[in-house]
Short mmCIF file of C-alpha atoms in Angstrom, two decimals:
data_model
loop_
_atom_site.label_atom_id
_atom_site.label_comp_id
_atom_site.label_asym_id
_atom_site.label_seq_id
_atom_site.Cartn_x
_atom_site.Cartn_y
_atom_site.Cartn_z
CA MET A 995 0.04 -0.17 -0.20
CA VAL A 996 1.32 3.45 -0.79
CA TRP A 997 1.29 6.16 2.19
CA LEU A 998 0.13 9.83 0.72
CA ARG A 999 0.70 12.87 2.63
CA LYS A 1000 -1.91 15.34 2.64
CA PRO A 1001 -1.72 18.28 0.46
CA VAL A 1002 -1.41 21.86 2.64
CA ASP A 1003 -3.60 24.21 1.42
CA PRO A 1004 -2.02 27.81 1.08
CA ASP A 1005 -4.81 29.76 0.29
CA GLY A 1006 -6.68 28.38 3.25
CA GLN A 1007 -3.87 29.09 5.40
CA ALA A 1008 -4.14 32.63 4.12
CA ARG A 1009 -7.83 32.88 4.76
CA ILE A 1010 -7.11 31.69 8.54
CA LYS A 1011 -4.34 34.08 9.17
CA ALA A 1012 -6.68 37.02 7.94
CA TYR A 1013 -9.53 36.03 9.71
CA LEU A 1014 -7.36 35.72 12.84
CA LYS A 1015 -6.23 39.44 12.11
CA GLU A 1016 -9.77 40.27 11.54
CA VAL A 1017 -10.92 38.99 15.07
CA SER A 1018 -8.06 40.78 16.81
CA ARG A 1019 -9.53 43.85 15.27
CA SER A 1020 -12.61 43.14 16.13
CA LEU A 1021 -11.85 42.43 19.66
CA GLN A 1022 -10.18 45.46 19.96
CA PHE A 1023 -12.93 47.25 18.80
CA SER A 1024 -15.50 45.72 20.55
CA GLN A 1025 -13.73 46.60 24.14
CA SER A 1026 -15.90 49.65 24.27
CA ARG A 1027 -19.04 46.93 23.47
CA ASP A 1028 -20.60 43.33 25.19
CA PRO A 1029 -17.48 41.36 25.47
CA ILE A 1030 -19.87 38.12 25.75
CA HIS A 1031 -21.77 38.80 23.21
CA ASP A 1032 -18.65 39.06 20.77
CA ILE A 1033 -16.94 35.91 22.20
CA ILE A 1034 -20.48 34.00 21.09
CA ASN A 1035 -20.76 35.85 17.75
CA LEU A 1036 -16.75 34.54 17.50
CA VAL A 1037 -17.26 31.15 18.23
CA LYS A 1038 -20.26 30.92 15.75
CA ASP A 1039 -18.21 32.62 13.18
CA LEU A 1040 -15.37 30.10 14.30
CA LEU A 1041 -17.60 27.25 14.08
CA VAL A 1042 -18.75 28.04 11.10
CA LYS A 1043 -15.40 28.72 9.34
CA ARG A 1044 -14.29 25.37 11.14
CA GLY A 1045 -17.11 23.37 9.61
CA GLU A 1046 -16.15 24.91 6.26
CA VAL A 1047 -12.65 23.75 6.98
CA LEU A 1048 -13.82 20.30 7.87
CA LEU A 1049 -15.86 19.83 4.67
CA ARG A 1050 -12.88 21.16 2.60
CA GLN A 1051 -10.73 18.38 4.40
CA GLN A 1052 -13.59 15.60 3.90
CA ARG A 1053 -13.38 16.51 -0.02
CA ILE A 1054 -9.69 16.44 -0.28
CA GLN A 1055 -9.66 13.12 1.59
CA ASP A 1056 -12.24 11.66 -0.44
CA SER A 1057 -10.41 13.06 -3.40
CA ASN A 1058 -7.29 11.74 -2.29
CA GLN A 1059 -9.09 8.52 -1.63
CA ALA A 1060 -10.44 8.20 -5.37
CA LEU A 1061 -6.81 9.17 -6.50
CA GLU A 1062 -5.78 6.06 -4.56
CA ARG A 1063 -8.32 3.93 -5.84
CA ARG A 1064 -7.52 5.16 -9.59
CA LEU A 1065 -3.45 4.56 -8.84
CA ALA A 1066 -4.20 1.22 -7.34
CA GLU A 1067 -6.28 0.22 -10.75
CA GLN A 1068 -3.85 1.53 -12.79
CA HIS A 1069 -1.28 -0.62 -10.93
CA SER A 1070 -2.78 -3.67 -11.08
CA GLN A 1071 -3.39 -3.02 -14.74
CA HIS A 1072 0.30 -2.36 -15.00
CA LEU A 1073 0.76 -5.37 -13.33
CA ASN A 1074 -1.64 -7.68 -15.57
CA ILE A 1075 -0.19 -6.24 -18.40
CA GLN A 1076 3.73 -6.63 -17.52
CA HIS A 1077 2.41 -10.34 -16.39
CA GLU A 1078 0.73 -10.74 -20.09
CA LEU A 1079 3.85 -9.60 -21.72
CA GLY A 1080 5.66 -11.71 -19.61
CA GLY A 1081 4.09 -14.81 -20.71
CA GLN A 1082 3.86 -13.46 -24.22
CA LEU A 1083 7.72 -12.88 -24.08
CA ALA A 1084 8.47 -16.28 -22.56
CA GLY A 1085 6.49 -18.18 -24.92
CA ALA A 1086 8.22 -16.21 -27.72
CA GLN A 1087 11.47 -17.28 -25.98
CA ARG A 1088 10.48 -20.54 -26.09
CA GLU A 1089 9.38 -20.37 -29.73
CA LEU A 1090 12.38 -19.03 -30.48
CA SER A 1091 14.35 -21.78 -28.83
CA ALA A 1092 12.62 -24.25 -30.64
CA LEU A 1093 12.81 -22.50 -34.14
CA HIS A 1094 16.80 -22.71 -33.36
CA ARG A 1095 16.56 -25.93 -32.32
CA GLU A 1096 14.63 -26.97 -35.77
CA ARG A 1097 17.48 -24.41 -37.52
CA LEU A 1098 20.16 -26.62 -35.87
CA ILE A 1099 18.24 -29.71 -37.30
CA ALA A 1100 17.58 -28.37 -40.71
CA GLN A 1101 20.98 -27.55 -41.02
CA GLY A 1102 22.40 -31.22 -39.87
CA GLU A 1103 19.75 -32.78 -42.26
CA LEU A 1104 20.91 -30.16 -45.32
CA ARG A 1105 24.37 -31.20 -44.81
CA THR A 1106 23.50 -34.64 -44.47
CA ALA A 1107 21.35 -34.55 -47.60
CA ARG A 1108 24.71 -32.50 -49.60
CA ALA A 1109 26.71 -35.33 -48.66
CA GLU A 1110 24.21 -38.03 -49.94
CA HIS A 1111 23.60 -35.69 -53.05
CA THR A 1112 27.25 -35.65 -53.78
CA GLU A 1113 27.12 -39.24 -52.96
CA ALA A 1114 24.76 -40.25 -55.34
CA MET A 1115 25.67 -37.89 -58.11
CA LYS A 1116 29.21 -39.48 -57.90
CA GLN A 1117 27.68 -43.49 -57.91
CA ALA A 1118 25.58 -41.97 -60.91
CA ARG A 1119 28.62 -41.01 -62.64
CA LEU A 1120 30.17 -44.02 -62.51
CA GLU A 1121 26.91 -45.96 -63.34
CA MET A 1122 26.42 -43.58 -66.51
CA THR A 1123 30.36 -44.31 -67.45
CA GLU A 1124 29.36 -48.06 -67.37
CA MET A 1125 25.83 -47.74 -69.09
CA LYS A 1126 27.70 -45.62 -71.80
CA GLU A 1127 30.62 -48.25 -72.17
CA GLU A 1128 27.97 -51.30 -72.10
CA HIS A 1129 25.85 -49.27 -74.93
CA ALA A 1130 28.63 -48.58 -76.71
CA ALA A 1131 29.70 -52.34 -76.72
CA GLN A 1132 26.16 -53.67 -77.83
CA LEU A 1133 25.99 -51.05 -80.58
CA HIS A 1134 28.99 -52.48 -81.85
CA LYS A 1135 27.73 -55.92 -81.30
CA ARG A 1136 24.37 -54.96 -83.12
CA ASP A 1137 25.99 -53.19 -85.71
CA THR A 1138 28.53 -56.19 -86.38
CA HIS A 1139 25.71 -58.50 -86.45
CA THR A 1140 23.60 -56.26 -89.21
CA GLN A 1141 26.37 -55.85 -90.97
CA SER A 1142 26.66 -59.79 -91.31
CA GLN A 1143 22.75 -60.07 -91.49
CA ILE A 1144 23.38 -57.68 -94.48
CA ASN A 1145 26.11 -59.43 -95.99
CA SER A 1146 23.80 -62.77 -95.65
CA LEU A 1147 21.04 -60.79 -97.16
CA THR A 1148 23.03 -59.29 -99.92
CA LEU A 1149 24.34 -62.92 -100.51
CA ALA A 1150 20.86 -63.93 -100.73
CA HIS A 1151 19.95 -61.18 -103.12
CA THR A 1152 22.38 -61.94 -105.42
CA LYS A 1153 21.77 -65.66 -105.84
CA HIS A 1154 18.13 -65.28 -106.03
CA THR A 1155 18.57 -62.50 -108.79
CA ASN A 1156 20.87 -64.59 -110.54
CA LYS A 1157 18.25 -67.69 -110.50
CA LEU A 1158 15.54 -65.40 -111.70
CA ALA A 1159 17.86 -64.15 -114.45
CA ARG A 1160 18.31 -68.05 -115.50
CA GLN A 1161 14.74 -68.81 -115.24
CA LEU A 1162 14.13 -65.61 -117.58
CA LEU A 1163 16.48 -66.76 -119.80
CA VAL A 1164 14.98 -70.02 -119.83
CA ASN A 1165 11.08 -68.85 -119.63
CA GLN A 1166 10.81 -65.43 -121.61
CA ASN A 1167 7.61 -67.00 -123.17
CA ASP A 1168 4.43 -67.06 -121.37
CA ASP A 1169 3.82 -70.66 -123.31
CA MET A 1170 6.83 -71.67 -121.42
CA GLY A 1171 6.07 -73.20 -117.76
CA TRP A 1172 6.40 -70.02 -115.84
CA PRO A 1173 9.04 -69.77 -112.90
CA ASP A 1174 7.92 -70.13 -109.22
CA GLU A 1175 8.23 -66.24 -108.80
CA LYS A 1176 5.54 -65.40 -111.90
CA LEU A 1177 3.29 -67.73 -110.60
CA GLN A 1178 3.03 -66.60 -107.28
CA GLN A 1179 2.85 -63.05 -108.84
CA SER A 1180 -0.14 -64.18 -110.63
CA PHE A 1181 -1.53 -66.14 -107.92
CA THR A 1182 -1.30 -62.97 -105.68
CA ARG A 1183 -2.86 -60.57 -108.23
CA LEU A 1184 -5.49 -62.96 -109.02
CA ARG A 1185 -5.96 -63.14 -104.87
CA ASP A 1186 -6.18 -59.02 -104.80
CA LEU A 1187 -8.72 -59.20 -107.14
CA VAL A 1188 -11.25 -61.55 -105.48
CA ASP A 1189 -10.10 -59.59 -102.32
CA SER A 1190 -11.29 -55.92 -103.88
CA ILE A 1191 -14.74 -57.65 -105.00
CA THR A 1192 -15.61 -58.97 -101.83
CA SER A 1193 -14.27 -55.77 -99.73
CA ILE A 1194 -16.75 -54.98 -97.37
CA HIS A 1195 -15.29 -51.73 -96.76
CA ARG A 1196 -15.59 -50.91 -100.58
CA ASN A 1197 -18.80 -52.91 -101.11
CA LYS A 1198 -21.65 -52.04 -98.94
CA GLU A 1199 -24.01 -54.90 -100.49
CA LEU A 1200 -21.84 -57.29 -98.44
CA ARG A 1201 -23.22 -55.88 -95.12
CA VAL A 1202 -26.05 -58.40 -94.49
CA PRO A 1203 -28.32 -57.27 -91.52
CA ARG A 1204 -27.89 -59.92 -88.70
CA THR A 1205 -31.94 -60.15 -89.20
CA GLU A 1206 -31.36 -61.84 -92.26
CA ALA A 1207 -30.34 -65.33 -92.79
CA ILE A 1208 -28.02 -66.27 -95.25
CA SER A 1209 -28.75 -69.45 -97.43
CA SER A 1210 -27.06 -72.12 -97.87
CA VAL A 1211 -26.49 -70.90 -101.74
CA ILE A 1212 -23.64 -68.63 -99.88
CA ASP A 1213 -23.08 -70.40 -97.24
CA PRO A 1214 -23.09 -74.20 -97.94
CA THR A 1215 -21.00 -75.03 -94.75
CA GLY A 1216 -23.04 -73.11 -92.42
CA PHE A 1217 -20.01 -70.38 -91.21
CA THR A 1218 -22.58 -67.69 -90.61
CA VAL A 1219 -24.18 -69.85 -88.37
CA ARG A 1220 -21.54 -71.05 -86.00
CA ASN A 1221 -20.09 -67.76 -86.17
CA LYS A 1222 -21.41 -63.97 -85.15
CA ARG A 1223 -23.09 -62.13 -87.94
CA GLY A 1224 -20.91 -59.53 -90.28
CA GLN A 1225 -18.76 -61.81 -91.90
CA SER A 1226 -20.94 -62.66 -95.32
CA HIS A 1227 -17.71 -61.15 -97.16
CA LEU A 1228 -15.60 -64.26 -95.66
CA VAL A 1229 -18.37 -66.24 -97.18
CA MET A 1230 -18.47 -64.83 -100.14
CA LYS A 1231 -14.63 -64.86 -100.76
CA SER A 1232 -14.85 -68.64 -100.03
CA ARG A 1233 -17.81 -69.26 -102.16
CA ILE A 1234 -15.92 -67.06 -105.90
CA TRP A 1235 -12.66 -69.34 -104.81
CA THR A 1236 -14.88 -72.70 -105.22
CA ILE A 1237 -16.33 -71.51 -107.99
CA ILE A 1238 -12.84 -70.49 -109.66
CA SER A 1239 -11.57 -74.50 -108.67
CA GLU A 1240 -14.60 -75.91 -110.00
CA GLU A 1241 -14.71 -74.13 -113.42
CA PHE A 1242 -11.08 -74.32 -114.04
CA PHE A 1243 -8.75 -76.16 -111.97
CA SER A 1244 -11.31 -79.69 -110.80
CA VAL A 1245 -9.47 -81.61 -113.63
CA PRO A 1246 -5.68 -81.94 -112.85
CA PHE A 1247 -2.84 -80.95 -115.43
CA GLY A 1248 -4.57 -78.10 -116.82
CA PHE A 1249 -6.97 -80.00 -118.57
CA GLY A 1250 -9.87 -77.96 -116.68
CA ALA A 1251 -8.99 -74.61 -118.13
CA LEU A 1252 -10.74 -74.73 -121.19
CA GLY A 1253 -14.12 -76.38 -119.55
CA SER A 1254 -16.61 -78.39 -121.79
CA SER A 1255 -15.80 -76.79 -124.98
CA GLN A 1256 -15.25 -78.17 -128.56
CA ILE A 1257 -11.33 -77.41 -127.96
CA SER A 1258 -11.24 -79.04 -124.53
CA ASN A 1259 -12.99 -82.44 -125.81
CA ASP A 1260 -10.59 -81.90 -129.36
CA LEU A 1261 -7.44 -82.04 -126.64
CA LEU A 1262 -8.83 -85.08 -124.34
CA ALA A 1263 -9.14 -86.79 -127.75
CA THR A 1264 -5.84 -85.93 -128.82
CA TYR A 1265 -4.15 -86.79 -125.31
CA ARG A 1266 -6.11 -90.29 -125.11
CA SER A 1267 -5.02 -91.22 -128.64
CA TRP A 1268 -1.18 -90.37 -127.40
CA LEU A 1269 -1.93 -92.40 -124.29
CA ARG A 1270 -2.91 -95.32 -126.14
CA MET A 1271 -0.43 -95.45 -128.52
CA TYR A 1272 2.41 -94.79 -125.54
CA VAL A 1273 0.70 -97.81 -123.62
CA ALA A 1274 1.38 -99.85 -126.48
CA ALA A 1275 4.88 -98.88 -127.14
CA SER A 1276 5.82 -99.21 -123.92
CA GLU A 1277 3.99 -101.74 -122.70
CA SER A 1278 2.82 -99.88 -119.29
CA GLY A 1279 -0.24 -100.45 -117.32
CA SER A 1280 -3.66 -99.76 -118.01
CA TYR A 1281 -4.99 -96.01 -117.94
CA ASP A 1282 -8.37 -96.85 -118.98
CA SER A 1283 -10.34 -95.81 -115.86
CA PRO A 1284 -11.11 -92.58 -115.33
CA SER A 1285 -9.08 -92.63 -111.98
CA GLN A 1286 -6.02 -93.82 -113.59
CA GLU A 1287 -6.64 -91.25 -116.43
CA PHE A 1288 -3.91 -89.04 -115.82
CA ARG A 1289 -1.52 -91.23 -113.68
CA ILE A 1290 0.84 -91.24 -116.43
CA PHE A 1291 1.86 -87.81 -115.41
CA TYR A 1292 2.85 -88.58 -111.64
CA GLU A 1293 5.27 -91.07 -113.36
CA SER A 1294 6.60 -90.22 -117.11
CA LYS A 1295 9.05 -87.30 -117.73
CA LEU A 1296 8.06 -88.13 -121.10
CA ALA A 1297 4.29 -87.71 -120.88
CA ASN A 1298 5.17 -84.47 -118.97
CA LYS A 1299 7.35 -83.23 -122.23
CA TRP A 1300 4.20 -84.04 -124.62
CA ARG A 1301 1.97 -81.98 -122.09
CA SER A 1302 3.97 -79.08 -121.54
CA ALA A 1303 4.53 -79.00 -125.44
CA THR A 1304 1.08 -79.52 -126.56
CA PHE A 1305 -0.33 -77.10 -123.96
CA SER A 1306 2.38 -74.55 -125.02
CA CYS A 1307 1.12 -75.00 -128.71
CA VAL A 1308 -2.38 -74.75 -127.69
CA ARG A 1309 -1.74 -71.39 -125.83
CA GLU A 1310 0.07 -70.07 -128.91
CA ALA A 1311 -2.72 -71.11 -131.22
CA LEU A 1312 -4.96 -69.51 -128.64
CA GLN A 1313 -2.97 -66.26 -128.65
CA GLN A 1314 -2.78 -65.96 -132.45
CA SER A 1315 -6.59 -66.00 -132.67
CA ASP A 1316 -6.94 -62.99 -130.10
CA THR A 1317 -10.00 -63.86 -129.39
CA GLU A 1318 -12.22 -64.46 -126.30
CA GLU A 1319 -14.57 -67.20 -127.39
CA VAL A 1320 -12.00 -69.51 -126.23
CA ALA A 1321 -13.65 -71.86 -123.36
CA THR A 1322 -16.55 -69.41 -123.35
CA ASP A 1323 -18.84 -72.20 -121.36
CA ASN A 1324 -16.77 -72.00 -118.53
CA VAL A 1325 -15.33 -68.50 -118.44
CA ASP A 1326 -19.39 -67.74 -119.09
CA ARG A 1327 -20.46 -69.95 -116.15
CA ALA A 1328 -18.05 -69.15 -113.77
CA VAL A 1329 -18.87 -65.40 -114.13
CA SER A 1330 -22.77 -66.29 -114.00
CA ARG A 1331 -22.53 -68.18 -110.94
CA ILE A 1332 -20.52 -65.31 -109.12
CA GLU A 1333 -22.73 -62.87 -110.46
CA ASP A 1334 -26.17 -64.77 -109.08
CA LEU A 1335 -24.17 -64.60 -105.61
CA TRP A 1336 -23.97 -61.16 -105.68
CA THR A 1337 -27.18 -60.35 -106.68
CA GLU A 1338 -28.83 -62.62 -103.91
CA ILE A 1339 -26.75 -61.04 -101.18
CA ALA A 1340 -27.29 -57.65 -102.28
CA GLN A 1341 -30.78 -58.65 -101.87
CA LEU A 1342 -30.28 -59.51 -98.28
CA SER A 1343 -28.82 -56.09 -97.79
CA GLY A 1344 -31.46 -54.38 -99.32
CA GLN A 1345 -29.09 -53.13 -102.05
CA THR A 1346 -28.48 -53.45 -105.95
CA THR A 1347 -25.53 -55.00 -107.49
CA PRO A 1348 -23.18 -52.06 -108.58
CA ALA A 1349 -22.82 -52.16 -112.19
CA GLY A 1350 -18.94 -51.62 -112.35
CA ILE A 1351 -18.90 -54.88 -110.82
CA LYS A 1352 -19.45 -57.12 -113.49
CA THR A 1353 -16.35 -56.02 -115.48
CA GLU A 1354 -14.08 -56.73 -112.24
CA ILE A 1355 -15.47 -59.96 -111.81
CA ARG A 1356 -15.04 -61.07 -115.79
CA SER A 1357 -11.46 -59.86 -115.56
CA MET A 1358 -10.64 -61.65 -112.44
CA VAL A 1359 -12.05 -65.47 -113.98
CA GLN A 1360 -10.24 -64.48 -117.37
CA LEU A 1361 -6.97 -64.53 -115.08
CA ALA A 1362 -8.02 -67.33 -113.15
CA ARG A 1363 -8.57 -69.32 -116.83
CA ASP A 1364 -4.78 -67.81 -117.94
CA MET A 1365 -3.11 -69.56 -114.64
CA ALA A 1366 -5.33 -72.64 -115.67
CA VAL A 1367 -3.38 -72.90 -118.60
CA GLN A 1368 -0.12 -72.51 -117.15
CA PHE A 1369 -1.05 -75.49 -115.04
CA GLY A 1370 -0.77 -77.34 -118.54
CA VAL A 1371 2.00 -75.95 -119.81
CA HIS A 1372 4.23 -76.25 -116.73
CA PRO A 1373 5.87 -79.18 -116.97
CA ALA A 1374 5.60 -80.22 -113.25
CA GLN A 1375 2.67 -80.77 -111.40
CA LEU A 1376 0.78 -77.43 -110.24
CA ARG A 1377 -2.43 -77.76 -107.81
CA LEU A 1378 -4.48 -76.06 -105.72
CA PHE A 1379 -5.43 -77.39 -102.50
CA SER A 1380 -7.01 -76.87 -99.45
CA ALA A 1381 -9.11 -78.64 -96.32
CA ASN A 1382 -12.42 -79.21 -94.91
CA PRO A 1383 -14.34 -77.57 -92.35
CA GLY A 1384 -13.46 -79.74 -88.93
CA ASP A 1385 -10.11 -81.00 -90.24
CA GLN A 1386 -6.97 -80.27 -88.05
CA VAL A 1387 -4.10 -78.77 -89.84
CA GLU A 1388 -0.60 -77.02 -88.75
CA LEU A 1389 -0.15 -73.34 -89.44
CA GLY A 1390 3.01 -72.59 -90.77
CA GLN A 1391 4.14 -73.49 -94.42
CA ASP A 1392 0.72 -75.04 -95.82
CA TYR A 1393 -1.60 -73.51 -94.03
CA ARG A 1394 -1.97 -69.55 -92.79
CA HIS A 1395 -4.31 -67.63 -90.40
CA TYR A 1396 -6.13 -65.27 -92.53
CA GLN A 1397 -5.90 -62.15 -90.22
CA ASN A 1398 -2.43 -63.43 -87.99
CA GLY A 1399 -0.47 -64.13 -91.33
CA ASP A 1400 2.62 -66.35 -89.84
CA ARG A 1401 2.64 -64.95 -86.30
CA ASP A 1402 0.78 -68.28 -85.07
CA ALA A 1403 3.19 -70.70 -87.21
CA GLY A 1404 3.29 -74.32 -85.51
CA SER A 1405 0.05 -73.72 -84.03
CA LEU A 1406 -2.68 -76.65 -84.51
CA VAL A 1407 -6.18 -75.66 -85.25
CA ILE A 1408 -9.25 -76.61 -86.74
CA VAL A 1409 -10.38 -75.58 -90.07
CA ASP A 1410 -13.48 -73.28 -89.80
CA LEU A 1411 -13.41 -72.20 -93.50
CA VAL A 1412 -11.44 -72.17 -96.31
CA LEU A 1413 -10.66 -68.47 -97.83
CA VAL A 1414 -8.25 -69.22 -100.28
CA PRO A 1415 -6.72 -72.31 -101.71
CA GLY A 1416 -3.13 -73.23 -101.70
CA LEU A 1417 -0.97 -73.37 -104.95
CA GLN A 1418 1.46 -76.02 -105.03
CA ARG A 1419 4.20 -77.34 -107.06
CA ILE A 1420 5.16 -81.30 -106.95
CA GLY A 1421 8.55 -82.12 -108.57
CA ASP A 1422 9.78 -80.18 -112.06
CA GLY A 1423 8.23 -83.06 -114.52
CA PHE A 1424 11.96 -83.95 -115.47
CA ARG A 1425 14.50 -84.45 -112.94
CA SER A 1426 12.26 -85.07 -109.80
CA MET A 1427 8.34 -86.20 -110.05
CA ASP A 1428 7.60 -85.95 -106.31
CA THR A 1429 9.04 -83.18 -104.63
CA LYS A 1430 6.35 -80.89 -103.02
CA TRP A 1431 6.92 -77.01 -102.83
CA THR A 1432 4.17 -74.60 -101.37
CA ILE A 1433 4.39 -71.70 -103.36
CA GLU A 1434 1.48 -69.92 -101.51
CA PRO A 1435 -0.41 -71.09 -98.38
CA CYS A 1436 -3.95 -72.04 -97.93
CA GLU A 1437 -5.79 -68.96 -95.93
CA ILE A 1438 -7.86 -70.63 -93.50
CA VAL A 1439 -9.99 -69.35 -90.46
CA PRO A 1440 -10.25 -70.91 -87.78
CA GLY A 1441 -12.69 -72.62 -85.00
CA LYS A 1442 -11.92 -73.75 -81.64
CA LEU A 1443 -10.74 -77.53 -80.56
CA THR A 1444 -13.07 -78.52 -78.12
CA ASP A 1445 -12.62 -82.34 -77.55
CA LYS A 1446 -9.86 -82.98 -75.33
CA SER A 1447 -9.35 -86.49 -76.89
CA GLY A 1448 -7.58 -83.98 -79.83
CA GLU A 1449 -10.22 -84.84 -82.19
CA ALA A 1450 -11.43 -82.05 -84.79
CA CYS A 1451 -14.48 -80.89 -84.02
CA LEU A 1452 -15.80 -76.98 -84.28
CA GLU A 1453 -17.40 -75.07 -81.35
CA LYS A 1454 -20.51 -72.72 -82.23
CA ALA A 1455 -18.92 -69.24 -81.61
#
């Protein structure tokens, strides 16, 4: 507690002194008057003055007390503020100490991270150097291997070019037997024509709605029943190749190329006359039965020479005649059969047969006829081969997946649909009679093998 000294009122003291002097003068003046009455009045005045003094003192005391209370409150507020500031200062000091500790920890972690980064960079540089050396070694090895392959391919190409040159020197005329490369090119051209005619992207007539059932005329094997719709173009391609095979390649060794025309009949009569003469001269076995009629070409080199020479003369005569009326019956019949397929499938799709398709069909059929004639000109046995739905075959040299190409070579699959027959050459007609060479593999749509015993069977998709 703070003790305060009562302040001295200078004005009050002066007034008291003046009052006392006045009293003294009054006493001197009143000596001639009644002294008791003057004293009483003086006392009254003193009492009044004293009351006023006491009142002033009380007011001063109250003012001092109020001042003391205000000072006490201010002192309390000062203490509270000082306490609060002390707490805040202590908290700030604690936070500062924590931040200082964190800073020290962060500096330590930074030093550690820098050291680890330096070590990692050093290790990375070493690894990068090793990788560069390894990569350089691999590149050198690959370059060496690539150069070796290039040399091998160059050598193989040179040999192949020389082979083609030798074949061209021997086979300059189409009336001679085509080399394998030309047979392959012609077969590929025929296949491309069929693919173009049966392209579902080009011909909207092949887009048969799912609600329409495809007849057995177009789909005799029931492929569209076993599989999802939207594959009518595959069935059309298969049927066109079947018609080509039936019209031009059903009889071996080129004798089916001319169909049932008079030229074909005369050619067969000439062959049978020569065969009877050959059999009588060589005392060989009988070839009278239909199944044995062409067996001589599997056995006799002389017979193949006669066949090749005869068909060469026939082809030369046909070329000199400069007419397309040759073999009209099977050419026109094949064109008509294919056009009928187009008409039927166009009706299913709600379309009409496009006008330009007929010209493409005839060009395709005539190319097939020319290839069939080459089957007679060539001294070796040329044949189209295929498989039946449900047969189990191995993909590779003889059979190929219609979408995956050679990627599935070696896989055993079940034939669901034959799209394109394969082309084979057996022997050369002179030195070898039985060596088989596949020029173009048979293209198939595979099914699924579901029988665990390994027997071939088709599963409906």
